[in-house]
Amino acid sequence: MRLSDRHRRTVHLSYCTNVHPAEDLAGVLDQLDTYAVPVRAQLAADPLCLGLWLAAPAAAALNADPAARRRLRAALTDRGLEVVTLNGFPYEAFQAPVVKHAVYHPDWADPRRLDYTLALARILADLMPDDAERGSISTLPLAWREPWDRDRADACARMLDRLAAGLADVERETGRAVRVGFEPEPGCAVETTAQAAQLLAGVDTDRLGVCVDLAHLACAWEEPVAAVGRLRAAGLPVVKVQVSAALEVTDPVRDRSAIAGYVEPRFLHQTRSGVAGATDDLDAALDAALPGPWRVHYHVPLHAAPVAPLAATMPQLRAGLAAVVDGTDCDHFDVETYTWGVLPQGQRPSGPAQLAAGIAAELAQARDELVALGLDARTRTAAGSEAT
């Protein structure tokens, strides 16, 4: 979905396809017809923008096969879809038995992370529509916080220098600019914008910056205007925004049964108290009886509030969107609610059609939030030009 800002620049609003992951090109193509095409039809969006997730094996295959990249680009165009941003955080799909920390490996001290991200950059350069100003890739915030020492920090810094050089090579070879945004997340070496300013100091800010996930920002109890101002003062661009909301509970002791319904085995749900204390998963917070209020790293649907007494961090989302729109030149906004499939029973979609309807409703909510901040929705005419 395309919008325009007050400077008449194109702003891309997408949804992240890791909500219905595929591990190879055939699976990605099936995603388009099963989910993306129905979402596009429900929104009457022309084009509909996807925040594509490609597992490392699929990325390696596409990177090695220009013809396959052309087929994927044609498949997107034929269906009225476009891609300007990729989610490069998860390296591979979760395998059984699930190891919750697996999503943080390989990290940025490992050359495999560099190879994967540069493969994504080369793929994205070929997938982007001709009129796209630039592409973006979101990635993990260096590493999980343990182990973390000077040697690992230095190894990550060297890898980021190689990443910037590789992105420059991609632009020189293709004429397309791709930036990478490191996404602060609870429990990682970079959890807050203050840590981002410290650990990303000195990077090539023409090509590297920050992906602001608004659910993560809320979980860290960061005030959005101050957080965006901190990044701006550090000279770090906001490359991309993940439009997401976290789960909140004011009194977890009183409402233990309600919040306990969100404990599940697939993902880490880091929990942060607004008073004191933090845990790496929701069940640990319940066992520790952390004082409330809590914010939980659980991406909940934007358009559908959790059942009371629980809430979503929508006020923080709105404040974060306003801070980014007012204070940065970010032009990529990606709705990321990958936890649809692990919502408590009775709240999760029952099949592909219901999930597509939910994705469409979330995108409509995100669009309306941006329009309320002064952006204009844009549509493409039959002749291919754009109009508000």
mmCIF file of C-alpha atoms in Angstrom:
data_model
loop_
_atom_site.group_PDB
_atom_site.id
_atom_site.type_symbol
_atom_site.label_atom_id
_atom_site.label_comp_id
_atom_site.label_asym_id
_atom_site.label_seq_id
_atom_site.Cartn_x
_atom_site.Cartn_y
_atom_site.Cartn_z
ATOM 1 C CA MET A 1 0.000 0.000 0.000
ATOM 2 C CA ARG A 2 1.344 3.421 -0.906
ATOM 3 C CA LEU A 3 0.860 6.694 0.904
ATOM 4 C CA SER A 4 2.500 10.070 0.523
ATOM 5 C CA ASP A 5 3.918 12.384 3.162
ATOM 6 C CA ARG A 6 3.779 16.153 3.376
ATOM 7 C CA HIS A 7 6.752 16.385 1.001
ATOM 8 C CA ARG A 8 4.898 14.203 -1.530
ATOM 9 C CA ARG A 9 7.387 11.381 -1.042
ATOM 10 C CA THR A 10 6.089 7.853 -1.416
ATOM 11 C CA VAL A 11 5.683 5.988 1.875
ATOM 12 C CA HIS A 12 5.276 2.211 1.684
ATOM 13 C CA LEU A 13 3.033 0.341 4.109
ATOM 14 C CA SER A 14 3.374 -3.449 4.034
ATOM 15 C CA TYR A 15 2.619 -6.513 6.088
ATOM 16 C CA CYS A 16 5.306 -8.991 7.104
ATOM 17 C CA THR A 17 4.849 -12.453 5.594
ATOM 18 C CA ASN A 18 6.421 -14.292 8.520
ATOM 19 C CA VAL A 19 2.844 -14.465 9.806
ATOM 20 C CA HIS A 20 2.451 -17.365 7.319
ATOM 21 C CA PRO A 21 6.036 -18.506 6.720
ATOM 22 C CA ALA A 22 7.303 -20.429 3.704
ATOM 23 C CA GLU A 23 10.728 -22.024 3.425
ATOM 24 C CA ASP A 24 11.276 -22.179 -0.344
ATOM 25 C CA LEU A 25 10.283 -20.330 -3.507
ATOM 26 C CA ALA A 26 7.344 -22.649 -4.202
ATOM 27 C CA GLY A 27 6.009 -21.912 -0.741
ATOM 28 C CA VAL A 28 6.470 -18.169 -1.232
ATOM 29 C CA LEU A 29 4.507 -18.281 -4.491
ATOM 30 C CA ASP A 30 1.743 -20.219 -2.761
ATOM 31 C CA GLN A 31 1.665 -17.539 -0.030
ATOM 32 C CA LEU A 32 0.940 -14.900 -2.636
ATOM 33 C CA ASP A 33 -2.213 -16.603 -3.890
ATOM 34 C CA THR A 34 -3.427 -17.937 -0.533
ATOM 35 C CA TYR A 35 -2.973 -14.762 1.501
ATOM 36 C CA ALA A 36 -1.593 -11.707 -0.291
ATOM 37 C CA VAL A 37 -4.010 -11.663 -3.228
ATOM 38 C CA PRO A 38 -7.098 -11.919 -0.973
ATOM 39 C CA VAL A 39 -5.685 -9.192 1.305
ATOM 40 C CA ARG A 40 -5.103 -6.950 -1.714
ATOM 41 C CA ALA A 41 -8.661 -7.557 -2.919
ATOM 42 C CA GLN A 42 -10.180 -6.774 0.470
ATOM 43 C CA LEU A 43 -8.269 -3.493 0.698
ATOM 44 C CA ALA A 44 -8.608 -2.594 -2.998
ATOM 45 C CA ALA A 45 -4.880 -1.830 -2.751
ATOM 46 C CA ASP A 46 -2.984 -1.317 -5.971
ATOM 47 C CA PRO A 47 -0.274 -2.240 -5.319
ATOM 48 C CA LEU A 48 -0.193 -4.160 -2.039
ATOM 49 C CA CYS A 49 3.240 -4.063 -0.455
ATOM 50 C CA LEU A 50 4.710 -7.136 1.250
ATOM 51 C CA GLY A 51 7.441 -7.242 3.875
ATOM 52 C CA LEU A 52 8.788 -10.513 2.561
ATOM 53 C CA TRP A 53 10.534 -13.072 4.763
ATOM 54 C CA LEU A 54 12.857 -15.519 3.020
ATOM 55 C CA ALA A 55 14.481 -18.337 4.992
ATOM 56 C CA ALA A 56 18.229 -18.656 4.471
ATOM 57 C CA PRO A 57 17.976 -21.681 2.121
ATOM 58 C CA ALA A 58 15.420 -19.892 -0.067
ATOM 59 C CA ALA A 59 17.536 -16.733 -0.068
ATOM 60 C CA ALA A 60 20.636 -18.700 -1.075
ATOM 61 C CA ALA A 61 18.751 -20.355 -3.949
ATOM 62 C CA LEU A 62 17.342 -17.048 -5.217
ATOM 63 C CA ASN A 63 20.691 -15.320 -4.861
ATOM 64 C CA ALA A 64 22.291 -18.000 -7.066
ATOM 65 C CA ASP A 65 19.563 -17.953 -9.737
ATOM 66 C CA PRO A 66 18.804 -14.668 -11.550
ATOM 67 C CA ALA A 67 16.063 -16.383 -13.541
ATOM 68 C CA ALA A 68 14.288 -17.391 -10.332
ATOM 69 C CA ARG A 69 14.460 -13.800 -9.128
ATOM 70 C CA ARG A 70 12.899 -12.654 -12.387
ATOM 71 C CA ARG A 71 10.112 -15.222 -12.007
ATOM 72 C CA LEU A 72 9.401 -14.003 -8.489
ATOM 73 C CA ARG A 73 9.400 -10.369 -9.611
ATOM 74 C CA ALA A 74 6.986 -11.242 -12.442
ATOM 75 C CA ALA A 75 4.756 -13.196 -10.055
ATOM 76 C CA LEU A 76 4.553 -10.181 -7.758
ATOM 77 C CA THR A 77 3.793 -7.769 -10.598
ATOM 78 C CA ASP A 78 1.157 -10.045 -12.135
ATOM 79 C CA ARG A 79 -0.695 -10.130 -8.811
ATOM 80 C CA GLY A 80 -0.529 -6.389 -8.103
ATOM 81 C CA LEU A 81 2.061 -6.878 -5.354
ATOM 82 C CA GLU A 82 5.391 -5.202 -4.637
ATOM 83 C CA VAL A 83 8.323 -5.626 -2.267
ATOM 84 C CA VAL A 84 10.561 -2.840 -0.975
ATOM 85 C CA THR A 85 11.462 -4.356 2.400
ATOM 86 C CA LEU A 86 12.561 -7.753 3.671
ATOM 87 C CA ASN A 87 12.514 -9.180 7.183
ATOM 88 C CA GLY A 88 16.041 -10.526 7.681
ATOM 89 C CA PHE A 89 15.708 -11.230 11.428
ATOM 90 C CA PRO A 90 14.747 -14.948 11.487
ATOM 91 C CA TYR A 91 17.442 -16.936 9.666
ATOM 92 C CA GLU A 92 15.465 -20.147 9.314
ATOM 93 C CA ALA A 93 12.036 -21.422 10.240
ATOM 94 C CA PHE A 94 11.541 -22.850 13.723
ATOM 95 C CA GLN A 95 12.168 -26.581 13.756
ATOM 96 C CA ALA A 96 10.944 -29.156 16.251
ATOM 97 C CA PRO A 97 11.900 -29.427 19.000
ATOM 98 C CA VAL A 98 11.633 -25.669 19.318
ATOM 99 C CA VAL A 99 14.601 -23.854 20.829
ATOM 100 C CA LYS A 100 13.245 -20.406 21.567
ATOM 101 C CA HIS A 101 16.625 -18.647 21.366
ATOM 102 C CA ALA A 102 17.283 -20.073 17.893
ATOM 103 C CA VAL A 103 15.883 -16.937 16.251
ATOM 104 C CA TYR A 104 18.940 -15.011 17.507
ATOM 105 C CA HIS A 105 21.398 -17.315 15.728
ATOM 106 C CA PRO A 106 23.512 -16.931 13.749
ATOM 107 C CA ASP A 107 24.236 -13.495 15.148
ATOM 108 C CA TRP A 108 26.345 -10.642 13.792
ATOM 109 C CA ALA A 109 29.589 -12.168 15.044
ATOM 110 C CA ASP A 110 28.976 -15.060 12.610
ATOM 111 C CA PRO A 111 29.817 -14.724 8.871
ATOM 112 C CA ARG A 112 26.653 -16.671 8.003
ATOM 113 C CA ARG A 113 24.571 -13.676 9.127
ATOM 114 C CA LEU A 114 26.545 -11.404 6.797
ATOM 115 C CA ASP A 115 26.207 -13.806 3.855
ATOM 116 C CA TYR A 116 22.453 -14.147 4.428
ATOM 117 C CA THR A 117 21.875 -10.396 4.665
ATOM 118 C CA LEU A 118 23.891 -9.576 1.556
ATOM 119 C CA ALA A 119 22.021 -12.313 -0.323
ATOM 120 C CA LEU A 120 18.782 -10.618 0.732
ATOM 121 C CA ALA A 121 20.116 -7.260 -0.461
ATOM 122 C CA ARG A 122 20.921 -8.636 -3.909
ATOM 123 C CA ILE A 123 17.491 -10.279 -4.130
ATOM 124 C CA LEU A 124 15.726 -7.115 -3.009
ATOM 125 C CA ALA A 125 17.593 -5.032 -5.591
ATOM 126 C CA ASP A 126 15.962 -7.186 -8.290
ATOM 127 C CA LEU A 127 12.504 -7.355 -6.681
ATOM 128 C CA MET A 128 11.959 -3.648 -5.986
ATOM 129 C CA PRO A 129 9.648 -1.776 -8.370
ATOM 130 C CA ASP A 130 11.472 0.549 -10.738
ATOM 131 C CA ASP A 131 10.148 3.700 -9.064
ATOM 132 C CA ALA A 132 11.143 2.689 -5.503
ATOM 133 C CA GLU A 133 13.649 5.118 -4.025
ATOM 134 C CA ARG A 134 15.379 2.456 -1.909
ATOM 135 C CA GLY A 135 14.957 -0.867 -0.187
ATOM 136 C CA SER A 136 15.300 -1.911 3.448
ATOM 137 C CA ILE A 137 16.125 -5.031 5.427
ATOM 138 C CA SER A 138 15.472 -5.419 9.150
ATOM 139 C CA THR A 139 17.843 -7.604 11.149
ATOM 140 C CA LEU A 140 18.574 -8.690 14.685
ATOM 141 C CA PRO A 141 20.196 -6.239 17.133
ATOM 142 C CA LEU A 142 23.691 -7.728 16.896
ATOM 143 C CA ALA A 143 23.217 -10.692 19.279
ATOM 144 C CA TRP A 144 21.523 -12.051 22.353
ATOM 145 C CA ARG A 145 22.975 -10.314 25.416
ATOM 146 C CA GLU A 146 24.782 -13.438 26.646
ATOM 147 C CA PRO A 147 27.575 -14.090 25.956
ATOM 148 C CA TRP A 148 28.589 -10.500 25.184
ATOM 149 C CA ASP A 149 32.074 -9.104 25.731
ATOM 150 C CA ARG A 150 34.613 -6.868 24.009
ATOM 151 C CA ASP A 151 35.725 -9.601 21.621
ATOM 152 C CA ARG A 152 32.181 -10.268 20.405
ATOM 153 C CA ALA A 153 31.469 -6.560 20.133
ATOM 154 C CA ASP A 154 34.607 -6.111 18.037
ATOM 155 C CA ALA A 155 33.682 -9.075 15.844
ATOM 156 C CA CYS A 156 30.236 -7.575 15.232
ATOM 157 C CA ALA A 157 31.757 -4.182 14.411
ATOM 158 C CA ARG A 158 34.041 -5.750 11.803
ATOM 159 C CA MET A 159 31.083 -7.609 10.288
ATOM 160 C CA LEU A 160 29.073 -4.381 10.058
ATOM 161 C CA ASP A 161 31.925 -2.738 8.175
ATOM 162 C CA ARG A 162 31.849 -5.640 5.717
ATOM 163 C CA LEU A 163 28.061 -5.319 5.487
ATOM 164 C CA ALA A 164 28.264 -1.640 4.559
ATOM 165 C CA ALA A 165 30.919 -2.402 1.934
ATOM 166 C CA GLY A 166 28.775 -5.200 0.522
ATOM 167 C CA LEU A 167 25.708 -2.948 0.311
ATOM 168 C CA ALA A 168 27.821 -0.383 -1.547
ATOM 169 C CA ASP A 169 28.794 -3.133 -3.999
ATOM 170 C CA VAL A 170 25.126 -4.033 -4.517
ATOM 171 C CA GLU A 171 24.277 -0.414 -5.297
ATOM 172 C CA ARG A 172 27.225 -0.068 -7.659
ATOM 173 C CA GLU A 173 26.280 -3.270 -9.511
ATOM 174 C CA THR A 174 22.500 -2.765 -9.665
ATOM 175 C CA GLY A 175 21.907 0.947 -9.230
ATOM 176 C CA ARG A 176 19.570 0.178 -6.319
ATOM 177 C CA ALA A 177 20.183 1.399 -2.759
ATOM 178 C CA VAL A 178 19.401 -0.997 0.105
ATOM 179 C CA ARG A 179 19.708 -0.074 3.785
ATOM 180 C CA VAL A 180 19.810 -2.408 6.786
ATOM 181 C CA GLY A 181 18.093 -1.560 10.081
ATOM 182 C CA PHE A 182 19.093 -3.199 13.371
ATOM 183 C CA GLU A 183 15.974 -3.877 15.416
ATOM 184 C CA PRO A 184 16.288 -3.346 19.203
ATOM 185 C CA GLU A 185 14.597 -6.194 21.041
ATOM 186 C CA PRO A 186 14.198 -7.142 24.707
ATOM 187 C CA GLY A 187 16.988 -9.402 25.940
ATOM 188 C CA CYS A 188 19.439 -8.567 23.170
ATOM 189 C CA ALA A 189 22.739 -6.687 23.189
ATOM 190 C CA VAL A 190 20.728 -3.781 21.780
ATOM 191 C CA GLU A 191 17.449 -3.610 23.692
ATOM 192 C CA THR A 192 16.989 0.176 23.861
ATOM 193 C CA THR A 193 17.663 3.181 21.677
ATOM 194 C CA ALA A 194 20.370 4.232 24.150
ATOM 195 C CA GLN A 195 22.148 0.933 23.529
ATOM 196 C CA ALA A 196 21.658 1.381 19.785
ATOM 197 C CA ALA A 197 23.310 4.794 19.960
ATOM 198 C CA GLN A 198 26.224 3.308 21.891
ATOM 199 C CA LEU A 199 26.833 0.038 20.034
ATOM 200 C CA LEU A 200 26.114 1.316 16.524
ATOM 201 C CA ALA A 201 28.265 4.422 16.887
ATOM 202 C CA GLY A 202 30.578 4.803 13.926
ATOM 203 C CA VAL A 203 28.655 2.682 11.426
ATOM 204 C CA ASP A 204 28.117 3.832 7.843
ATOM 205 C CA THR A 205 24.824 5.668 8.346
ATOM 206 C CA ASP A 206 24.251 5.992 4.595
ATOM 207 C CA ARG A 207 23.583 2.264 4.579
ATOM 208 C CA LEU A 208 23.004 1.168 8.187
ATOM 209 C CA GLY A 209 20.554 2.388 10.802
ATOM 210 C CA VAL A 210 17.770 1.239 13.103
ATOM 211 C CA CYS A 211 14.501 -0.585 12.602
ATOM 212 C CA VAL A 212 12.120 0.701 15.281
ATOM 213 C CA ASP A 213 9.697 -1.995 16.399
ATOM 214 C CA LEU A 214 6.967 -0.174 18.302
ATOM 215 C CA ALA A 215 6.074 -3.218 20.416
ATOM 216 C CA HIS A 216 9.704 -3.583 21.482
ATOM 217 C CA LEU A 217 9.880 0.136 22.248
ATOM 218 C CA ALA A 218 6.837 -0.214 24.498
ATOM 219 C CA CYS A 219 8.229 -3.311 26.238
ATOM 220 C CA ALA A 220 11.412 -1.385 27.059
ATOM 221 C CA TRP A 221 9.205 1.321 28.590
ATOM 222 C CA GLU A 222 10.837 3.906 26.335
ATOM 223 C CA GLU A 223 9.054 7.195 25.728
ATOM 224 C CA PRO A 224 8.713 7.382 21.916
ATOM 225 C CA VAL A 225 9.550 11.061 21.343
ATOM 226 C CA ALA A 226 12.673 10.787 23.496
ATOM 227 C CA ALA A 227 13.647 7.508 21.824
ATOM 228 C CA VAL A 228 13.400 8.908 18.298
ATOM 229 C CA GLY A 229 15.214 12.047 19.421
ATOM 230 C CA ARG A 230 18.009 9.889 20.863
ATOM 231 C CA LEU A 231 18.472 8.126 17.527
ATOM 232 C CA ARG A 232 18.445 11.428 15.672
ATOM 233 C CA ALA A 233 21.048 12.903 18.032
ATOM 234 C CA ALA A 234 23.244 9.844 17.421
ATOM 235 C CA GLY A 235 22.937 10.312 13.659
ATOM 236 C CA LEU A 236 21.256 6.924 13.228
ATOM 237 C CA PRO A 237 18.539 6.873 10.558
ATOM 238 C CA VAL A 238 15.249 5.104 11.160
ATOM 239 C CA VAL A 239 15.408 2.747 8.201
ATOM 240 C CA LYS A 240 12.109 1.018 8.889
ATOM 241 C CA VAL A 241 9.299 0.855 11.437
ATOM 242 C CA GLN A 242 7.629 -2.359 12.553
ATOM 243 C CA VAL A 243 4.063 -1.270 13.261
ATOM 244 C CA SER A 244 3.297 -3.570 16.172
ATOM 245 C CA ALA A 245 1.652 -3.547 19.582
ATOM 246 C CA ALA A 246 2.653 -5.453 22.715
ATOM 247 C CA LEU A 247 0.513 -7.008 25.412
ATOM 248 C CA GLU A 248 -0.029 -5.074 28.644
ATOM 249 C CA VAL A 249 -1.463 -6.026 32.029
ATOM 250 C CA THR A 250 -1.818 -3.555 34.900
ATOM 251 C CA ASP A 251 -2.192 -6.019 37.771
ATOM 252 C CA PRO A 252 -0.662 -9.400 36.874
ATOM 253 C CA VAL A 253 -1.365 -10.836 40.325
ATOM 254 C CA ARG A 254 -5.077 -10.127 40.174
ATOM 255 C CA ASP A 255 -5.289 -11.037 36.477
ATOM 256 C CA ARG A 256 -2.912 -13.998 36.514
ATOM 257 C CA SER A 257 -5.329 -16.368 34.784
ATOM 258 C CA ALA A 258 -5.895 -13.953 31.910
ATOM 259 C CA ILE A 259 -2.216 -13.275 31.197
ATOM 260 C CA ALA A 260 -1.238 -16.932 31.752
ATOM 261 C CA GLY A 261 -3.321 -17.821 28.702
ATOM 262 C CA TYR A 262 -0.580 -16.288 26.549
ATOM 263 C CA VAL A 263 2.185 -18.633 27.737
ATOM 264 C CA GLU A 264 3.166 -20.872 24.818
ATOM 265 C CA PRO A 265 6.152 -22.964 23.698
ATOM 266 C CA ARG A 266 7.176 -21.473 20.349
ATOM 267 C CA PHE A 267 8.386 -17.907 20.957
ATOM 268 C CA LEU A 268 10.122 -16.052 23.755
ATOM 269 C CA HIS A 269 7.773 -13.522 25.341
ATOM 270 C CA GLN A 270 10.148 -11.263 27.246
ATOM 271 C CA THR A 271 8.331 -9.501 30.078
ATOM 272 C CA ARG A 272 9.270 -6.142 31.550
ATOM 273 C CA SER A 273 7.821 -4.572 34.685
ATOM 274 C CA GLY A 274 7.197 -0.856 34.654
ATOM 275 C CA VAL A 275 8.343 -0.739 38.303
ATOM 276 C CA ALA A 276 11.192 -3.221 38.707
ATOM 277 C CA GLY A 277 12.276 -6.502 37.247
ATOM 278 C CA ALA A 278 12.440 -8.330 33.935
ATOM 279 C CA THR A 279 12.354 -11.894 32.682
ATOM 280 C CA ASP A 280 13.123 -13.556 29.365
ATOM 281 C CA ASP A 281 9.751 -15.285 29.126
ATOM 282 C CA LEU A 282 6.204 -14.845 30.356
ATOM 283 C CA ASP A 283 6.072 -18.030 32.413
ATOM 284 C CA ALA A 284 9.216 -16.902 34.286
ATOM 285 C CA ALA A 285 7.536 -13.572 35.077
ATOM 286 C CA LEU A 286 4.533 -15.404 36.469
ATOM 287 C CA ASP A 287 6.766 -17.633 38.595
ATOM 288 C CA ALA A 288 8.742 -14.616 39.866
ATOM 289 C CA ALA A 289 5.571 -12.602 40.573
ATOM 290 C CA LEU A 290 7.108 -9.443 39.135
ATOM 291 C CA PRO A 291 5.301 -6.298 40.301
ATOM 292 C CA GLY A 292 2.923 -4.779 37.765
ATOM 293 C CA PRO A 293 2.317 -3.244 35.397
ATOM 294 C CA TRP A 294 3.836 -5.554 32.782
ATOM 295 C CA ARG A 295 4.454 -5.209 29.089
ATOM 296 C CA VAL A 296 4.988 -8.486 27.290
ATOM 297 C CA HIS A 297 6.779 -9.089 23.994
ATOM 298 C CA TYR A 298 3.749 -10.553 22.302
ATOM 299 C CA HIS A 299 2.681 -8.908 19.038
ATOM 300 C CA VAL A 300 -1.091 -8.636 19.249
ATOM 301 C CA PRO A 301 -3.383 -7.676 16.343
ATOM 302 C CA LEU A 302 -3.651 -3.908 15.937
ATOM 303 C CA HIS A 303 -7.362 -3.751 15.184
ATOM 304 C CA ALA A 304 -8.617 -6.200 17.827
ATOM 305 C CA ALA A 305 -8.003 -5.372 21.482
ATOM 306 C CA PRO A 306 -7.151 -8.277 23.803
ATOM 307 C CA VAL A 307 -9.960 -9.399 26.072
ATOM 308 C CA ALA A 308 -10.148 -7.214 29.207
ATOM 309 C CA PRO A 309 -8.486 -6.853 31.663
ATOM 310 C CA LEU A 310 -5.568 -7.161 29.217
ATOM 311 C CA ALA A 311 -4.725 -4.373 26.778
ATOM 312 C CA ALA A 312 -2.516 -3.607 23.793
ATOM 313 C CA THR A 313 0.083 -0.837 23.767
ATOM 314 C CA MET A 314 -1.793 1.150 21.125
ATOM 315 C CA PRO A 315 -1.175 4.541 22.839
ATOM 316 C CA GLN A 316 2.562 3.886 22.613
ATOM 317 C CA LEU A 317 2.168 2.790 18.994
ATOM 318 C CA ARG A 318 0.401 6.038 18.110
ATOM 319 C CA ALA A 319 2.995 8.127 19.926
ATOM 320 C CA GLY A 320 5.782 6.224 18.183
ATOM 321 C CA LEU A 321 4.277 6.661 14.732
ATOM 322 C CA ALA A 322 3.848 10.389 15.375
ATOM 323 C CA ALA A 323 7.460 10.736 16.542
ATOM 324 C CA VAL A 324 8.781 8.927 13.464
ATOM 325 C CA VAL A 325 6.577 10.810 11.002
ATOM 326 C CA ASP A 326 7.447 14.175 12.570
ATOM 327 C CA GLY A 327 11.125 13.586 13.246
ATOM 328 C CA THR A 328 12.568 11.277 10.574
ATOM 329 C CA ASP A 329 12.510 10.571 6.849
ATOM 330 C CA CYS A 330 11.460 6.933 7.309
ATOM 331 C CA ASP A 331 9.420 5.697 4.355
ATOM 332 C CA HIS A 332 8.975 1.981 5.154
ATOM 333 C CA PHE A 333 6.299 0.874 7.643
ATOM 334 C CA ASP A 334 5.698 -2.865 8.073
ATOM 335 C CA VAL A 335 2.875 -4.444 10.081
ATOM 336 C CA GLU A 336 4.332 -7.415 11.955
ATOM 337 C CA THR A 337 1.969 -9.630 13.938
ATOM 338 C CA TYR A 338 3.615 -13.035 13.693
ATOM 339 C CA THR A 339 1.782 -14.326 16.796
ATOM 340 C CA TRP A 340 -1.621 -14.719 15.135
ATOM 341 C CA GLY A 341 -1.127 -18.481 15.177
ATOM 342 C CA VAL A 342 -0.357 -18.671 18.906
ATOM 343 C CA LEU A 343 -3.119 -16.464 20.276
ATOM 344 C CA PRO A 344 -5.204 -18.067 23.040
ATOM 345 C CA GLN A 345 -7.826 -20.504 21.823
ATOM 346 C CA GLY A 346 -10.872 -18.712 20.473
ATOM 347 C CA GLN A 347 -8.909 -15.646 19.357
ATOM 348 C CA ARG A 348 -6.784 -17.183 16.608
ATOM 349 C CA PRO A 349 -7.888 -17.407 12.946
ATOM 350 C CA SER A 350 -9.474 -20.726 11.989
ATOM 351 C CA GLY A 351 -8.051 -20.898 8.465
ATOM 352 C CA PRO A 352 -6.396 -19.012 5.585
ATOM 353 C CA ALA A 353 -9.468 -16.934 4.709
ATOM 354 C CA GLN A 354 -9.903 -15.729 8.278
ATOM 355 C CA LEU A 355 -6.178 -14.976 8.593
ATOM 356 C CA ALA A 356 -6.234 -12.979 5.347
ATOM 357 C CA ALA A 357 -9.211 -11.013 6.655
ATOM 358 C CA GLY A 358 -7.317 -10.302 9.871
ATOM 359 C CA ILE A 359 -4.226 -9.151 7.991
ATOM 360 C CA ALA A 360 -6.364 -6.849 5.851
ATOM 361 C CA ALA A 361 -8.026 -5.376 8.938
ATOM 362 C CA GLU A 362 -4.625 -4.778 10.558
ATOM 363 C CA LEU A 363 -3.293 -3.053 7.459
ATOM 364 C CA ALA A 364 -6.398 -0.882 7.282
ATOM 365 C CA GLN A 365 -5.871 0.084 10.936
ATOM 366 C CA ALA A 366 -2.205 0.963 10.281
ATOM 367 C CA ARG A 367 -3.153 2.957 7.197
ATOM 368 C CA ASP A 368 -5.758 4.908 9.139
ATOM 369 C CA GLU A 369 -3.246 5.650 11.908
ATOM 370 C CA LEU A 370 -0.810 7.091 9.349
ATOM 371 C CA VAL A 371 -3.509 9.041 7.549
ATOM 372 C CA ALA A 372 -4.502 10.563 10.895
ATOM 373 C CA LEU A 373 -0.930 11.872 11.118
ATOM 374 C CA GLY A 374 -1.244 13.689 7.807
ATOM 375 C CA LEU A 375 -0.204 11.106 5.244
ATOM 376 C CA ASP A 376 -2.374 10.663 2.168
ATOM 377 C CA ALA A 377 -3.498 7.331 0.764
ATOM 378 C CA ARG A 378 -2.546 6.852 -2.871
ATOM 379 C CA THR A 379 -4.035 4.671 -5.556
ATOM 380 C CA ARG A 380 -2.689 3.714 -8.947
ATOM 381 C CA THR A 381 -4.810 4.430 -12.004
ATOM 382 C CA ALA A 382 -5.187 1.981 -14.879
ATOM 383 C CA ALA A 383 -2.590 3.928 -16.813
ATOM 384 C CA GLY A 384 -0.065 3.328 -14.037
ATOM 385 C CA SER A 385 0.108 6.873 -12.652
ATOM 386 C CA GLU A 386 -0.688 7.619 -9.048
ATOM 387 C CA ALA A 387 -3.291 9.887 -7.536
ATOM 388 C CA THR A 388 -4.637 10.664 -4.104
#
